[in-house]
Coordinates of C-alpha atoms in Angstrom, one line a residue:
Chain A
X1156 CA 0.0 0.0 0.0
X1157 CA 3.0 2.3 -0.3
X1158 CA 2.5 3.2 3.4
X1159 CA -0.5 5.3 2.6
X1160 CA -3.9 4.6 4.2
X1161 CA -6.3 2.6 2.2
X1162 CA -9.3 3.5 4.3
X1163 CA -9.4 7.2 4.9
X1164 CA -11.8 8.5 7.5
X1165 CA -10.4 12.0 7.7
X1166 CA -12.4 13.2 4.7
X1167 CA -15.6 12.4 3.0
X1168 CA -17.5 13.3 -0.2
X1169 CA -20.9 15.1 0.0
X1170 CA -23.6 14.7 -2.6
X1171 CA -27.1 16.1 -3.1
X1172 CA -29.9 13.7 -3.5
X1173 CA -30.4 15.0 -7.1
X1174 CA -26.8 14.2 -7.9
X1175 CA -27.1 10.7 -6.5
X1176 CA -30.4 9.8 -8.1
X1177 CA -30.2 11.6 -11.4
X1178 CA -26.5 11.7 -12.1
X1179 CA -25.5 8.3 -10.7
X1180 CA -28.3 5.9 -9.8
X1181 CA -30.4 6.4 -13.0
X1182 CA -27.4 6.3 -15.4
X1183 CA -26.1 3.2 -13.6
X1184 CA -29.4 1.4 -14.2
X1185 CA -29.5 2.5 -17.8
X1186 CA -25.8 1.6 -18.5
X1187 CA -26.4 -1.8 -17.0
X1188 CA -29.5 -2.4 -19.2
X1189 CA -27.4 -1.3 -22.2
X1190 CA -24.6 -3.7 -21.2
X1191 CA -27.2 -6.6 -21.0
X1192 CA -28.4 -5.6 -24.5
X1193 CA -24.8 -6.0 -25.6
X1194 CA -24.5 -9.4 -24.0
X1195 CA -27.6 -10.5 -25.9
X1196 CA -25.8 -9.6 -29.2
X1197 CA -22.5 -11.2 -28.2
X1198 CA -23.9 -14.6 -27.2
X1199 CA -25.8 -14.8 -30.5
X1200 CA -22.8 -13.9 -32.7
X1201 CA -19.8 -16.1 -33.3
X1202 CA -18.0 -13.1 -34.8
X1203 CA -18.5 -11.2 -31.5
X1204 CA -17.7 -14.2 -29.3
X1205 CA -14.4 -14.4 -31.2
X1206 CA -13.7 -10.7 -30.8
X1207 CA -14.4 -11.0 -27.1
X1208 CA -11.8 -13.9 -27.1
X1209 CA -14.2 -16.3 -25.5
X1210 CA -12.6 -19.7 -26.3
X1211 CA -14.8 -21.5 -28.9
X1212 CA -15.3 -24.5 -26.7
X1213 CA -17.3 -22.3 -24.4
X1214 CA -19.5 -20.5 -26.9
X1215 CA -22.5 -22.9 -26.4
X1216 CA -22.1 -22.8 -22.6
X1217 CA -22.0 -19.0 -22.5
X1218 CA -25.0 -18.8 -24.7
X1219 CA -26.9 -21.3 -22.6
X1220 CA -25.9 -19.6 -19.4
X1221 CA -27.4 -16.3 -20.7
X1222 CA -30.5 -17.9 -22.2
X1223 CA -31.3 -19.5 -18.8
X1224 CA -30.5 -16.2 -17.1
X1225 CA -28.4 -18.0 -14.6
X1226 CA -28.6 -15.6 -11.6
X1227 CA -25.8 -13.0 -11.2
X1228 CA -24.9 -11.5 -7.8
X1229 CA -23.2 -8.2 -8.3
X1230 CA -21.3 -5.8 -10.5
X1231 CA -19.4 -2.5 -10.1
X1232 CA -19.4 0.2 -12.8
X1233 CA -16.5 2.6 -12.6
X1234 CA -17.8 6.1 -13.4
X1235 CA -16.0 9.4 -14.0
X1236 CA -18.2 12.0 -12.4
X1237 CA -17.3 15.6 -11.4
X1238 CA -20.6 16.5 -9.7
X1239 CA -22.1 18.3 -12.7
X1240 CA -21.5 16.8 -16.1
X1241 CA -22.8 13.4 -17.1
X1242 CA -21.0 10.5 -15.5
X1243 CA -18.9 8.5 -18.0
X1244 CA -18.5 4.7 -17.9
X1245 CA -14.8 3.9 -17.6
X1246 CA -15.4 0.1 -17.3
X1247 CA -17.6 -2.6 -16.0
X1248 CA -16.3 -4.8 -13.2
X1249 CA -19.0 -7.4 -13.6
X1250 CA -17.1 -10.6 -12.7
X1251 CA -14.8 -10.0 -9.7
X1252 CA -15.4 -6.6 -8.2
X1253 CA -13.7 -5.9 -4.8
X1254 CA -13.9 -3.3 -2.1
X1255 CA -17.3 -4.6 -1.3
X1256 CA -16.9 -4.9 2.5
X1257 CA -15.6 -1.4 2.7
X1258 CA -18.6 -0.1 0.8
X1259 CA -21.4 -2.2 2.1
X1260 CA -20.3 -2.3 5.7
X1261 CA -17.6 0.0 6.9
X1262 CA -18.9 3.0 5.0
X1263 CA -22.4 2.4 6.4
X1264 CA -21.0 2.0 9.9
X1265 CA -18.9 5.2 9.5
X1266 CA -22.1 7.2 8.8
X1267 CA -24.0 5.5 11.7
X1268 CA -21.2 6.3 14.1
X1269 CA -20.8 9.9 13.0
X1270 CA -24.5 10.6 13.1
X1271 CA -24.7 9.1 16.6
X1272 CA -21.8 11.2 17.8
X1273 CA -23.4 14.3 16.5
X1274 CA -20.6 15.0 14.0
X1275 CA -23.0 14.6 11.1
X1276 CA -26.6 15.8 10.8
X1277 CA -29.3 13.3 11.5
X1278 CA -30.5 14.1 8.0
X1279 CA -27.4 12.7 6.5
X1280 CA -28.0 9.7 4.3
X1281 CA -25.8 7.5 2.1
X1282 CA -26.4 5.8 -1.2
X1283 CA -25.6 2.4 0.1
X1284 CA -28.2 -0.4 0.2
X1285 CA -25.6 -3.0 -0.8
X1286 CA -25.8 -5.2 2.2
X1287 CA -29.6 -5.3 2.3
X1288 CA -29.7 -6.1 -1.4
X1289 CA -26.9 -8.7 -1.3
X1290 CA -28.8 -10.7 1.4
X1291 CA -32.0 -10.5 -0.6
X1292 CA -30.2 -11.6 -3.7
X1293 CA -28.7 -14.6 -1.9
X1294 CA -32.2 -15.6 -0.9
X1295 CA -33.3 -15.3 -4.5
X1296 CA -30.4 -17.4 -5.7
X1297 CA -31.2 -20.0 -3.0
X1298 CA -34.8 -20.2 -4.4
X1299 CA -33.7 -20.1 -8.1
X1300 CA -31.6 -23.2 -7.6
X1301 CA -34.0 -24.7 -5.1
X1302 CA -31.2 -25.4 -2.7
X1303 CA -32.2 -27.9 -0.1
X1304 CA -31.9 -26.6 3.5
X1305 CA -28.8 -28.8 4.2
X1306 CA -27.1 -27.8 0.9
X1307 CA -23.9 -25.8 1.0
X1308 CA -22.6 -23.0 -1.1
X1309 CA -18.9 -22.8 -1.4
X1310 CA -17.0 -19.5 -1.6
X1311 CA -13.6 -19.3 -3.2
X1312 CA -10.7 -16.9 -3.8
X1313 CA -7.0 -17.1 -4.3
X1314 CA -4.4 -17.7 -1.6
X1315 CA -2.3 -14.9 -0.2
X1316 CA -4.7 -12.1 -0.8
X1317 CA -6.2 -10.8 2.5
X1318 CA -8.3 -8.3 0.6
X1319 CA -10.0 -10.9 -1.5
X1320 CA -10.4 -13.2 1.4
X1321 CA -12.1 -10.3 3.3
X1322 CA -14.5 -9.7 0.4
X1323 CA -15.4 -13.4 0.2
X1324 CA -15.8 -13.6 4.0
X1325 CA -18.2 -10.7 3.8
X1326 CA -20.2 -12.4 1.1
X1327 CA -20.3 -15.6 3.2
X1328 CA -21.7 -13.6 6.1
X1329 CA -24.4 -12.2 3.7
X1330 CA -25.2 -15.7 2.5
X1331 CA -25.6 -16.8 6.1
X1332 CA -28.0 -14.0 6.7
X1333 CA -30.0 -15.4 3.8
X1334 CA -29.9 -18.9 5.4
X1335 CA -27.5 -20.4 3.1
X1336 CA -24.9 -22.8 4.6
X1337 CA -21.5 -22.0 3.3
X1338 CA -18.0 -23.2 3.2
X1339 CA -14.7 -22.0 1.8
X1340 CA -12.0 -23.4 -0.5
X1341 CA -9.1 -21.6 -2.1
X1342 CA -9.2 -21.5 -5.9
X1343 CA -5.8 -23.4 -6.0
X1344 CA -7.2 -26.1 -3.7
X1345 CA -10.2 -27.0 -5.9
X1346 CA -10.0 -30.6 -7.0
X1347 CA -11.7 -32.6 -9.7
X1348 CA -13.1 -36.0 -8.7
X1349 CA -13.5 -39.2 -10.8
X1350 CA -17.2 -38.4 -10.9
X1351 CA -16.4 -35.2 -12.8
X1352 CA -17.4 -32.9 -10.0
X1353 CA -15.2 -30.2 -8.5
X1354 CA -14.4 -30.8 -4.9
X1355 CA -13.2 -29.0 -1.8
X1356 CA -10.4 -30.3 0.4
X1357 CA -12.8 -32.7 2.1
X1358 CA -13.8 -34.2 -1.2
X1359 CA -17.2 -32.6 -0.8
X1360 CA -18.7 -31.6 -4.2
X1361 CA -18.9 -28.0 -5.2
X1362 CA -22.6 -27.8 -6.1
X1363 CA -22.9 -24.0 -5.9
X1364 CA -19.7 -22.0 -5.8
X1365 CA -19.1 -18.2 -5.6
X1366 CA -15.7 -17.5 -7.1
X1367 CA -13.7 -14.3 -6.8
X1368 CA -11.6 -15.3 -9.7
X1369 CA -12.0 -14.1 -13.3
X1370 CA -13.7 -16.3 -15.9
X1371 CA -11.1 -15.3 -18.5
X1372 CA -8.5 -17.2 -16.4
X1373 CA -10.7 -20.2 -15.6
X1374 CA -11.5 -20.7 -19.3
X1375 CA -7.8 -21.0 -20.1
X1376 CA -6.5 -23.1 -17.2
X1377 CA -6.0 -26.9 -17.0
X1378 CA -9.4 -27.5 -15.4
X1379 CA -11.2 -25.6 -18.1
X1380 CA -12.3 -28.8 -19.8
X1381 CA -14.0 -30.0 -16.7
X1382 CA -16.0 -26.8 -16.5
X1383 CA -18.0 -28.1 -19.5
X1384 CA -19.1 -31.3 -17.8
X1385 CA -19.1 -30.6 -14.1
X1386 CA -22.5 -29.9 -12.5
X1387 CA -21.2 -26.9 -10.4
X1388 CA -23.4 -23.8 -10.6
X1389 CA -21.1 -20.8 -10.5
X1390 CA -21.7 -17.4 -9.1
X1391 CA -21.0 -15.2 -11.0
X1392 CA -22.4 -17.2 -13.9
X1393 CA -20.5 -17.9 -17.2
X1394 CA -22.3 -15.2 -19.2
X1395 CA -20.5 -12.6 -16.9
X1396 CA -17.4 -13.4 -18.9
X1397 CA -19.0 -11.3 -21.7
X1398 CA -20.0 -8.4 -19.4
X1399 CA -16.7 -8.0 -17.6
X1400 CA -14.8 -8.0 -20.9
X1401 CA -13.3 -4.7 -22.1
X1402 CA -14.5 -5.5 -25.6
X1403 CA -17.9 -4.5 -24.3
X1404 CA -16.8 -0.8 -24.4
X1405 CA -16.4 -0.5 -28.2
X1406 CA -19.5 -2.6 -28.7
X1407 CA -21.5 -0.2 -26.5
X1408 CA -20.2 2.8 -28.4
X1409 CA -21.2 1.1 -31.6
X1410 CA -24.7 0.2 -30.3
X1411 CA -25.3 3.5 -28.5
X1412 CA -23.2 6.1 -30.3
X1413 CA -22.8 9.5 -28.5
X1414 CA -24.7 8.3 -25.5
X1415 CA -24.0 10.9 -22.8
X1416 CA -22.7 8.3 -20.3
X1417 CA -20.3 6.6 -22.7
X1418 CA -16.8 7.5 -23.9
X1419 CA -15.9 6.9 -27.6
X1420 CA -14.3 3.4 -27.8
X1421 CA -13.0 1.1 -30.6
X1422 CA -11.2 -2.1 -31.1
X1423 CA -7.5 -1.3 -31.4
X1424 CA -7.4 -2.7 -34.9
X1425 CA -10.1 -0.3 -36.1
X1426 CA -7.4 2.2 -37.0
X1427 CA -9.5 4.1 -39.6
X1428 CA -12.3 4.7 -37.1
X1429 CA -9.8 5.8 -34.4
X1430 CA -8.1 8.3 -36.8
X1431 CA -11.5 9.7 -37.9
X1432 CA -12.9 10.2 -34.4
X1433 CA -12.8 13.6 -32.9
X1434 CA -10.5 12.5 -30.1
X1435 CA -6.9 13.5 -29.6
X1436 CA -6.0 11.5 -26.5
X1437 CA -6.6 7.8 -26.3
X1438 CA -6.2 5.1 -23.6
X1439 CA -5.2 1.6 -24.9
X1440 CA -6.4 -1.2 -22.6
X1441 CA -6.0 -5.0 -23.0
X1442 CA -9.3 -6.9 -23.2
X1443 CA -8.3 -8.6 -20.0
X1444 CA -6.4 -6.5 -17.5
X1445 CA -6.6 -5.7 -13.8
X1446 CA -5.6 -2.8 -11.6
X1447 CA -4.5 -0.5 -14.3
X1448 CA -1.9 -2.9 -15.8
X1449 CA -0.8 -2.5 -19.4
X1450 CA -2.6 0.8 -19.8
X1451 CA -1.1 3.0 -22.5
X1452 CA -2.0 6.7 -22.9
X1453 CA -1.4 8.0 -26.5
X1454 CA -1.8 11.6 -27.6
X1455 CA -1.4 12.6 -31.3
X1456 CA 0.5 9.3 -31.8
X1457 CA 2.8 9.8 -28.9
X1458 CA 2.9 7.5 -26.0
X1459 CA 2.6 9.6 -22.8
X1460 CA 2.3 6.7 -20.3
X1461 CA 2.7 3.0 -20.4
X1462 CA 2.0 1.2 -17.1
X1463 CA 3.4 -2.1 -18.4
X1464 CA 2.4 -5.6 -17.1
X1465 CA 1.6 -9.1 -18.1
X1466 CA -1.6 -8.6 -20.1
X1467 CA -2.5 -7.8 -23.6
X1468 CA -1.8 -10.9 -25.6
X1469 CA -5.5 -11.3 -26.3
X1470 CA -5.8 -7.9 -28.0
X1471 CA -6.7 -4.4 -26.9
X1472 CA -9.4 -1.7 -27.2
X1473 CA -9.0 2.1 -27.2
X1474 CA -11.2 4.5 -25.2
X1475 CA -11.2 8.3 -25.3
X1476 CA -9.1 9.6 -22.5
X1477 CA -11.3 11.4 -19.9
X1478 CA -9.6 13.3 -17.1
X1479 CA -10.6 12.2 -13.6
X1480 CA -12.0 15.1 -11.7
X1481 CA -9.6 16.6 -9.1
X1482 CA -10.8 17.7 -5.7
X1483 CA -8.1 19.5 -3.7
X1484 CA -5.1 17.3 -4.4
X1485 CA -6.9 14.2 -5.3
X1486 CA -8.2 12.5 -8.4
X1487 CA -11.5 10.7 -7.8
X1488 CA -13.3 7.7 -9.3
X1489 CA -16.8 6.5 -8.4
X1490 CA -17.6 2.8 -8.1
X1491 CA -21.3 2.4 -8.7
X1492 CA -22.6 -0.9 -7.4
X1493 CA -25.4 -3.1 -8.8
X1494 CA -26.8 -6.1 -7.1
X1495 CA -28.3 -8.1 -9.9
X1496 CA -30.0 -5.4 -11.9
X1497 CA -30.5 -2.9 -9.1
X1498 CA -28.3 0.1 -8.4
X1499 CA -27.2 -0.5 -4.8
X1500 CA -24.8 2.3 -3.8
X1501 CA -21.5 4.0 -4.5
X1502 CA -18.0 3.9 -3.3
X1503 CA -15.3 6.4 -3.9
X1504 CA -11.6 5.9 -4.4
X1505 CA -9.0 8.6 -4.8
X1506 CA -5.3 9.1 -5.3
X1507 CA -2.8 11.9 -5.7
X1508 CA -1.9 10.4 -9.1
X1509 CA -4.2 10.4 -12.0
X1510 CA -3.4 6.9 -13.3
X1511 CA -6.8 5.4 -13.7
X1512 CA -8.0 2.2 -12.2
X1513 CA -5.5 1.9 -9.4
X1514 CA -6.7 4.4 -6.9
X1515 CA -5.4 3.5 -3.5
X1516 CA -7.6 5.3 -0.9
X1517 CA -11.2 4.5 -0.1
X1518 CA -13.4 7.4 1.1
X1519 CA -16.9 7.4 2.5
X1520 CA -19.7 9.7 1.3
X1521 CA -22.9 11.3 2.6
X1522 CA -26.0 12.6 1.0
X1523 CA -27.1 16.0 2.4
Chain B
X636 CA -36.1 12.7 4.1
X637 CA -38.7 10.2 2.9
X638 CA -36.9 7.2 1.5
X639 CA -33.6 6.2 2.9
X640 CA -30.9 5.3 0.4
X641 CA -29.1 3.0 2.7
X642 CA -29.4 -0.4 4.3
X643 CA -31.9 -0.1 7.1
X644 CA -30.0 -2.2 9.7
X645 CA -27.0 -4.4 9.9
X646 CA -26.3 -7.4 12.1
X647 CA -23.1 -5.8 13.6
X648 CA -22.2 -8.8 15.7
X649 CA -21.9 -10.9 12.6
X650 CA -20.4 -8.4 10.2
X651 CA -17.9 -6.5 12.4
X652 CA -14.6 -8.3 12.1
X653 CA -11.1 -7.7 11.0
X654 CA -11.2 -10.2 8.2
X655 CA -10.7 -13.1 10.7
X656 CA -10.5 -16.3 8.8
X657 CA -12.9 -19.1 9.6
X658 CA -11.7 -22.6 9.6
X659 CA -12.4 -24.7 6.5
X660 CA -15.8 -26.1 6.5
X661 CA -15.9 -29.7 7.6
X662 CA -18.2 -31.8 5.5
X663 CA -21.0 -33.4 7.3
X664 CA -20.8 -37.1 6.9
X665 CA -24.0 -38.7 5.8
X666 CA -25.9 -40.3 8.7
X667 CA -28.5 -42.8 8.0
X668 CA -31.4 -42.7 10.4
X669 CA -32.4 -46.3 11.0
X670 CA -35.8 -46.6 12.5
X671 CA -36.0 -49.1 15.4
X672 CA -39.0 -50.9 14.1
X673 CA -37.7 -51.0 10.6
X674 CA -38.7 -54.1 8.6
X675 CA -36.0 -56.5 7.6
X676 CA -35.8 -58.3 4.4
X677 CA -33.9 -61.4 3.2
X678 CA -30.9 -60.4 1.2
X679 CA -29.0 -63.0 -0.8
X680 CA -25.5 -62.7 -2.1
X681 CA -24.5 -64.1 -5.4
X682 CA -20.9 -64.1 -6.7
X683 CA -21.9 -64.3 -10.3
X684 CA -24.8 -63.8 -12.6
X685 CA -24.9 -67.6 -13.2
X686 CA -25.5 -68.2 -9.5
X687 CA -28.5 -66.0 -9.6
X688 CA -29.9 -67.7 -12.7
X689 CA -29.4 -71.2 -11.1
X690 CA -31.0 -70.2 -7.9
X691 CA -34.2 -68.7 -9.3
X692 CA -37.1 -69.7 -11.6
X693 CA -36.5 -69.1 -15.3
X694 CA -39.0 -66.2 -15.2
X695 CA -36.6 -64.3 -13.0
X696 CA -33.7 -64.5 -15.5
X697 CA -34.2 -61.0 -16.8
X698 CA -34.3 -59.6 -13.3
X699 CA -31.1 -61.4 -12.4
X700 CA -29.4 -59.8 -15.4
X701 CA -30.6 -56.3 -14.6
X702 CA -29.8 -56.7 -10.9
X703 CA -26.3 -57.7 -11.8
X704 CA -25.9 -54.8 -14.2
X705 CA -27.2 -52.4 -11.6
X706 CA -24.8 -53.7 -9.0
X707 CA -21.9 -53.2 -11.4
X708 CA -23.0 -49.6 -12.2
X709 CA -23.4 -48.9 -8.5
X710 CA -20.0 -50.4 -7.7
X711 CA -18.4 -47.9 -10.1
X712 CA -20.5 -45.0 -8.8
X713 CA -20.3 -45.6 -5.1
X714 CA -17.5 -48.1 -4.5
X715 CA -14.2 -47.3 -2.7
X716 CA -11.6 -45.5 -4.9
X717 CA -7.9 -45.1 -4.5
X718 CA -5.4 -42.9 -6.2
X719 CA -2.7 -45.7 -6.1
X720 CA -2.8 -49.4 -6.8
X721 CA -0.7 -49.9 -3.7
X722 CA -3.3 -48.3 -1.4
X723 CA -6.1 -50.3 -3.0
X724 CA -4.2 -53.6 -2.7
X725 CA -3.3 -52.8 0.9
X726 CA -7.0 -52.6 1.7
X727 CA -8.3 -55.4 -0.6
X728 CA -5.4 -57.7 -1.3
X729 CA -3.0 -58.5 -4.1
X730 CA -4.5 -58.5 -7.6
X731 CA -7.9 -57.5 -6.2
X732 CA -8.0 -54.1 -7.8
X733 CA -8.6 -52.7 -11.3
X734 CA -7.7 -49.4 -13.0
X735 CA -10.6 -47.1 -14.0
X736 CA -10.0 -44.4 -16.5
X737 CA -12.2 -41.4 -16.8
X738 CA -12.0 -38.1 -18.6
X739 CA -10.7 -36.5 -15.5
X740 CA -8.0 -39.0 -14.7
X741 CA -7.6 -42.6 -13.5
X742 CA -7.9 -44.4 -10.2
X743 CA -8.1 -47.8 -8.6
X744 CA -11.0 -49.7 -7.1
X745 CA -11.6 -53.3 -5.9
X746 CA -13.3 -55.8 -8.1
X747 CA -16.9 -56.4 -7.2
X748 CA -16.9 -59.7 -5.3
X749 CA -20.6 -60.3 -5.5
X750 CA -24.0 -58.6 -5.3
X751 CA -26.8 -58.7 -2.8
X752 CA -30.3 -58.9 -4.1
X753 CA -33.6 -58.7 -2.2
X754 CA -37.2 -59.0 -3.2
X755 CA -36.0 -60.4 -6.5
X756 CA -39.3 -62.1 -7.2
X757 CA -41.4 -59.3 -5.9
X758 CA -43.7 -57.7 -8.5
X759 CA -42.9 -54.2 -7.3
X760 CA -39.2 -53.6 -7.1
X761 CA -36.1 -55.5 -6.2
X762 CA -33.0 -54.3 -4.5
X763 CA -29.4 -54.8 -5.7
X764 CA -26.2 -53.7 -4.1
X765 CA -22.6 -54.4 -5.0
X766 CA -20.6 -56.4 -2.4
X767 CA -16.9 -56.3 -1.8
X768 CA -14.5 -58.4 0.2
X769 CA -10.8 -58.3 1.1
X770 CA -8.0 -60.7 0.9
X771 CA -5.6 -58.4 2.7
X772 CA -4.1 -59.3 6.1
X773 CA -4.2 -55.6 7.0
X774 CA -7.9 -55.1 6.5
X775 CA -10.9 -55.4 8.8
X776 CA -12.8 -56.4 5.7
X777 CA -10.8 -59.6 5.3
X778 CA -13.1 -62.6 4.6
X779 CA -16.2 -60.5 5.3
X780 CA -18.9 -59.1 3.0
X781 CA -18.7 -55.3 2.9
X782 CA -20.9 -52.8 1.1
X783 CA -19.8 -49.8 -0.9
X784 CA -20.2 -47.4 2.0
X785 CA -18.1 -49.6 4.3
X786 CA -21.0 -51.5 6.0
X787 CA -19.5 -54.8 7.2
X788 CA -21.7 -57.9 7.6
X789 CA -21.2 -60.4 10.4
X790 CA -19.7 -63.8 9.7
X791 CA -17.4 -64.8 6.9
X792 CA -17.9 -64.8 3.2
X793 CA -19.4 -68.3 3.2
X794 CA -22.5 -66.7 4.6
X795 CA -24.7 -65.8 1.7
X796 CA -28.0 -65.0 3.4
X797 CA -28.7 -62.0 5.7
X798 CA -31.7 -60.3 7.3
X799 CA -31.2 -56.7 6.3
X800 CA -33.0 -53.4 6.8
X801 CA -34.4 -51.4 3.9
X802 CA -32.0 -48.6 4.7
X803 CA -29.0 -51.0 4.3
X804 CA -30.3 -51.9 0.8
X805 CA -30.9 -48.3 -0.1
X806 CA -28.7 -46.6 -2.8
X807 CA -25.5 -45.4 -1.4
X808 CA -24.3 -41.8 -1.9
X809 CA -21.9 -41.1 -4.7
X810 CA -18.3 -41.0 -3.6
X811 CA -16.2 -38.2 -5.0
X812 CA -12.6 -39.2 -5.1
X813 CA -10.5 -36.2 -5.9
X814 CA -8.0 -37.1 -8.5
X815 CA -6.3 -33.8 -9.1
X816 CA -6.0 -30.4 -7.5
X817 CA -4.5 -27.2 -8.6
X818 CA -6.1 -26.9 -12.0
X819 CA -7.2 -23.4 -11.3
X820 CA -5.0 -20.5 -10.2
X821 CA -2.1 -20.8 -12.6
X822 CA -2.8 -17.5 -14.2
X823 CA -2.3 -15.9 -10.8
X824 CA 1.1 -17.5 -10.3
X825 CA 2.0 -16.5 -13.9
X826 CA 1.0 -12.9 -13.5
X827 CA 1.7 -12.1 -9.9
X828 CA 5.5 -11.9 -10.4
X829 CA 4.7 -8.6 -12.0
X830 CA 4.3 -6.1 -9.2
X831 CA 4.1 -2.4 -9.8
X832 CA 0.6 -2.3 -8.3
X833 CA 0.3 -0.2 -5.2
X834 CA -1.7 -2.8 -3.4
X835 CA -0.9 -6.4 -2.6
X836 CA -4.1 -7.7 -3.7
X837 CA -5.9 -10.3 -5.6
X838 CA -7.7 -10.5 -8.9
X839 CA -10.8 -8.4 -8.2
X840 CA -11.2 -5.3 -10.3

């Protein structure tokens, strides 16, 4: 963490109800609906599935997962919003979003404490119904799969990441509140049995499994074949591999050109469209990348910044550069949460540096 | 304010924690509730299809065949499985094990030594269960009849008739024998050597 605080309680952001509802909540619902329209197109087009670099072996499964509307749990849209002009979609973290515990619980508790201590007005509210909606959603998922009362949902993340383990523990707690028995297994410890089912360390089958691990990795690793035959129901479901893919950004721009909440975006090989667009500064992003890795900022053909990293072999997209708003010394990015299809709150990250997508401090907010 | 935009209330006792890790969930072993007054049936063990055919009227021949087939299928589905031939032979004796190949890998399991049938001539439904036995000096199953779930019958394998409960004849749960682990997570190992990120963190966005 570079010795800087990740959770910063010394400051907070203040919004009006109009800003929250009209500038963030409504656009979040609309953007999400647009994204789902895009998924509908992708799963029905081999050309698009190929552009999204979904391995062909999974095309049928992705399509089926979407046709059956296998239930999703949550997403986070990253929005650039300065308080006045329309929020712009930077990307959709639809498969493995983190900072959930900070948003749903700590931020809520921070407001509760500050109101009770008289430091904030009793009228202060917060756009944050994450926890309530997560619990309700788990109950819906339990019903959708008709989970027996003694059934167990597994939760999984990688080893050696306290942050991810915290997110997953929080989701386990939410599942418990929804009366779902739950257990945990690390991604690396998942096994495959002779019967074709995935197993935990006790050889118990994974019937339902939440995974904080990207589909784009799972579809390319050695157990990927077994995904096609195993009976495990995954949360997030397989169709989220389309939604979390950065190829979604150029497709959205194509489907909804000049939408006020979108930034111009193209596939990196659409060079003629890129040169014709009225944009001088572009950001190149790999289809699959995390935490601001392999981001390249290009202005008039000159590379201004290249963050480097291990991604990019699957191809890239370009998105018009849009400056993060600066408040005092800090650049700010809004994470706008959805539980299933419902906007469920926001979280705010900021940093002294303007490199997008790797903002190190988490700040709470109030509505007044 | 009319409508609150935040969660109404939170179970603080449950949610407030500093990311304490819970122990791994311990699987709950299947427990069969056997009623005291449960009826018992006669179960007969045959060591081959021919034995069943010889022992029953000709009209039961088809039932003998399907009971034998069902037992073989159940043996594969619910029988004991080992990742090495040594472990299997340690439990069941030399040359008592076979290799089973599946799409997800191979493992070893004992040969079915016989099958127990009950109500074979009943017009409703018959029962059929695979039976195993051991020739290993190390095993408590030595010279005994044992079922796929480890239920051991009294007396030695010359006993072919037992009074058994319905629950004993019921289908056994499928046994998942993990063959391989570590098939997920390799992308993390490959990519985490790269570390300019400001946070040591995982693969969430």
